[in-house]
């Protein structure tokens, strides 16, 4: 599934849920994504549950979407693919 | 502020928001809380935003609250106090 466009409190956001084997793996993804966010100085909102991280990208300043949100969404998906691959290689 | 009782999709939950100086500090709290959750084998849902982590405790199996949720809520508050103290000491 791809990113969906969601509206929360009048703010358009890009949203996608990523699945994991357990809570620890979900949190590890959040950590990696946090490092990426720091690097780009643009931060998502993250909802972490057991085996799932829902990521929302939007730009506070414009109360909606900026080009950078689409770029960060693509980078988030790439990070997930990359981590999934490392995990498989590790088995 | 103390923990509040919230209902989401028919499930009663304990909820509290904790404030931080930035995204990194918020994520560090989530990591520490994740370690605690693993130790107790009971996991919260976490909503991480810039400078804020909202923690929800509930028990999936009973679709509501169990004694353990109140215990984990107290431990979560204690962890926050502890980390705030370390941060002050580190300055």
Short mmCIF file of C-alpha atoms in Angstrom, two decimals:
data_model
loop_
_atom_site.label_atom_id
_atom_site.label_comp_id
_atom_site.label_asym_id
_atom_site.label_seq_id
_atom_site.Cartn_x
_atom_site.Cartn_y
_atom_site.Cartn_z
CA UNK A 1 0.00 0.00 0.00
CA UNK A 2 1.13 3.53 -0.74
CA UNK A 3 0.93 6.72 1.32
CA UNK A 4 -2.56 8.10 1.83
CA UNK A 5 -3.68 11.69 2.19
CA UNK A 6 -5.33 12.28 5.56
CA UNK A 7 -6.81 15.37 7.14
CA UNK A 8 -6.47 15.93 10.90
CA UNK A 9 -7.72 19.13 12.53
CA UNK A 10 -7.77 20.86 9.15
CA UNK A 11 -4.18 19.86 8.30
CA UNK A 12 -3.46 17.67 5.25
CA UNK A 13 -0.92 14.96 5.98
CA UNK A 14 0.78 12.03 4.28
CA UNK A 15 0.18 8.85 6.27
CA UNK A 16 1.42 5.28 6.04
CA UNK A 17 1.56 2.33 8.44
CA UNK A 18 4.57 0.00 8.49
CA UNK A 19 4.41 -3.50 9.98
CA UNK A 20 6.99 -5.22 12.18
CA UNK A 21 7.48 -8.51 13.99
CA UNK A 22 7.25 -6.99 17.48
CA UNK A 23 7.44 -3.83 19.59
CA UNK A 24 11.26 -3.71 19.63
CA UNK A 25 11.50 -3.79 15.81
CA UNK A 26 8.86 -1.08 15.55
CA UNK A 27 10.80 1.10 17.98
CA UNK A 28 14.08 0.44 16.11
CA UNK A 29 12.42 1.73 12.92
CA UNK A 30 11.27 4.84 14.82
CA UNK A 31 14.86 5.39 16.00
CA UNK A 32 16.26 5.13 12.48
CA UNK A 33 13.55 7.44 11.18
CA UNK A 34 14.32 9.87 14.01
CA UNK A 35 17.98 9.97 12.96
CA UNK A 36 16.92 10.69 9.37
CA UNK A 37 14.55 13.41 10.58
CA UNK A 38 17.31 15.07 12.63
CA UNK A 39 19.60 15.00 9.62
CA UNK A 40 16.98 16.74 7.47
CA UNK A 41 15.67 18.90 10.33
CA UNK A 42 12.11 17.89 9.44
CA UNK A 43 10.21 15.68 11.88
CA UNK A 44 7.24 13.34 11.47
CA UNK A 45 4.62 12.38 13.97
CA UNK A 46 4.87 8.69 14.84
CA UNK A 47 2.31 6.36 16.34
CA UNK A 48 4.01 3.26 17.71
CA UNK A 49 2.02 0.17 18.61
CA UNK A 50 3.02 -3.46 19.00
CA UNK A 51 4.27 -4.46 15.52
CA UNK A 52 3.19 -1.24 13.79
CA UNK A 53 4.43 2.30 13.24
CA UNK A 54 2.13 4.84 11.60
CA UNK A 55 4.08 7.77 10.16
CA UNK A 56 2.55 11.17 9.37
CA UNK A 57 4.39 13.85 7.44
CA UNK A 58 3.19 17.44 7.22
CA UNK A 59 4.64 20.90 7.58
CA UNK A 60 3.61 22.71 10.74
CA UNK A 61 4.48 26.14 9.33
CA UNK A 62 2.11 25.88 6.34
CA UNK A 63 -0.45 23.73 8.20
CA UNK A 64 -0.34 21.27 5.33
CA UNK A 65 1.94 19.66 2.79
CA UNK A 66 5.20 20.98 1.38
CA UNK A 67 7.42 19.33 -1.25
CA UNK A 68 9.72 18.23 1.55
CA UNK A 69 6.96 16.05 3.05
CA UNK A 70 6.75 14.02 -0.15
CA UNK A 71 10.54 13.67 -0.20
CA UNK A 72 10.58 12.53 3.45
CA UNK A 73 7.74 10.07 2.78
CA UNK A 74 9.78 8.50 -0.04
CA UNK A 75 12.85 8.35 2.23
CA UNK A 76 10.75 6.73 4.98
CA UNK A 77 9.59 3.99 2.60
CA UNK A 78 13.17 3.48 1.39
CA UNK A 79 14.39 3.18 5.00
CA UNK A 80 11.74 0.54 5.71
CA UNK A 81 12.75 -1.48 2.62
CA UNK A 82 16.37 -1.21 3.64
CA UNK A 83 15.75 -2.36 7.22
CA UNK A 84 13.54 -5.23 6.02
CA UNK A 85 16.38 -6.34 3.74
CA UNK A 86 19.00 -6.17 6.51
CA UNK A 87 16.68 -8.20 8.73
CA UNK A 88 16.32 -10.92 6.08
CA UNK A 89 20.05 -10.97 5.50
CA UNK A 90 20.57 -11.34 9.22
CA UNK A 91 18.52 -14.54 9.42
CA UNK B 1 -1.31 16.85 35.23
CA UNK B 2 -2.20 13.26 36.01
CA UNK B 3 -3.23 10.38 33.77
CA UNK B 4 -6.64 10.70 32.18
CA UNK B 5 -9.12 8.01 31.27
CA UNK B 6 -9.81 8.00 27.52
CA UNK B 7 -12.01 5.81 25.37
CA UNK B 8 -10.90 4.89 21.85
CA UNK B 9 -12.94 2.51 19.70
CA UNK B 10 -14.72 1.25 22.79
CA UNK B 11 -11.51 0.56 24.71
CA UNK B 12 -10.79 2.39 27.97
CA UNK B 13 -7.21 3.58 28.21
CA UNK B 14 -4.92 5.52 30.53
CA UNK B 15 -3.40 8.47 28.69
CA UNK B 16 -0.79 11.08 29.51
CA UNK B 17 1.36 13.48 27.46
CA UNK B 18 4.97 14.17 28.45
CA UNK B 19 6.86 17.23 27.22
CA UNK B 20 10.45 17.43 25.98
CA UNK B 21 12.88 20.01 24.62
CA UNK B 22 13.00 18.49 21.12
CA UNK B 23 12.31 15.46 18.93
CA UNK B 24 15.49 13.60 19.99
CA UNK B 25 14.63 13.84 23.70
CA UNK B 26 11.09 12.65 23.01
CA UNK B 27 12.43 9.66 21.09
CA UNK B 28 14.95 8.89 23.85
CA UNK B 29 12.07 8.73 26.35
CA UNK B 30 10.22 6.36 23.99
CA UNK B 31 13.33 4.14 23.85
CA UNK B 32 13.62 4.00 27.62
CA UNK B 33 9.92 3.28 27.94
CA UNK B 34 10.26 0.57 25.28
CA UNK B 35 12.99 -1.12 27.33
CA UNK B 36 10.75 -1.02 30.40
CA UNK B 37 7.85 -2.44 28.36
CA UNK B 38 10.01 -5.32 27.10
CA UNK B 39 11.11 -6.07 30.63
CA UNK B 40 7.49 -6.26 31.81
CA UNK B 41 6.23 -7.80 28.55
CA UNK B 42 3.44 -5.23 28.44
CA UNK B 43 3.55 -2.56 25.72
CA UNK B 44 1.99 0.90 25.43
CA UNK B 45 0.95 2.77 22.34
CA UNK B 46 3.07 5.87 21.85
CA UNK B 47 2.42 8.99 19.86
CA UNK B 48 5.66 10.87 19.25
CA UNK B 49 5.65 14.45 18.04
CA UNK B 50 8.25 17.20 18.19
CA UNK B 51 8.76 17.74 21.95
CA UNK B 52 5.90 15.53 23.07
CA UNK B 53 5.17 11.85 23.72
CA UNK B 54 1.61 10.76 24.43
CA UNK B 55 1.49 7.38 26.17
CA UNK B 56 -1.57 5.10 26.25
CA UNK B 57 -1.80 2.03 28.43
CA UNK B 58 -4.52 -0.60 28.03
CA UNK B 59 -4.76 -4.35 27.86
CA UNK B 60 -5.54 -5.72 24.42
CA UNK B 61 -6.79 -9.05 25.78
CA UNK B 62 -9.52 -7.53 27.96
CA UNK B 63 -10.16 -4.57 25.60
CA UNK B 64 -9.77 -2.25 28.55
CA UNK B 65 -7.87 -1.67 31.75
CA UNK B 66 -6.11 -4.23 33.94
CA UNK B 67 -4.24 -3.59 37.21
CA UNK B 68 -1.00 -3.87 35.26
CA UNK B 69 -1.89 -0.78 33.20
CA UNK B 70 -2.05 1.35 36.35
CA UNK B 71 1.28 -0.07 37.50
CA UNK B 72 2.88 0.67 34.12
CA UNK B 73 1.41 4.19 34.10
CA UNK B 74 3.03 4.85 37.49
CA UNK B 75 6.35 3.43 36.22
CA UNK B 76 6.10 5.62 33.11
CA UNK B 77 5.69 8.76 35.24
CA UNK B 78 8.60 7.66 37.46
CA UNK B 79 10.80 7.11 34.39
CA UNK B 80 9.97 10.61 33.13
CA UNK B 81 10.85 12.16 36.50
CA UNK B 82 14.08 10.20 36.57
CA UNK B 83 15.11 11.25 33.04
CA UNK B 84 14.22 14.89 33.74
CA UNK B 85 16.46 14.74 36.81
CA UNK B 86 19.38 13.18 34.89
CA UNK B 87 18.99 15.87 32.22
CA UNK B 88 19.21 18.62 34.84
CA UNK B 89 22.24 16.99 36.42
CA UNK B 90 23.86 16.78 33.02
CA UNK B 91 23.67 20.54 32.41
#
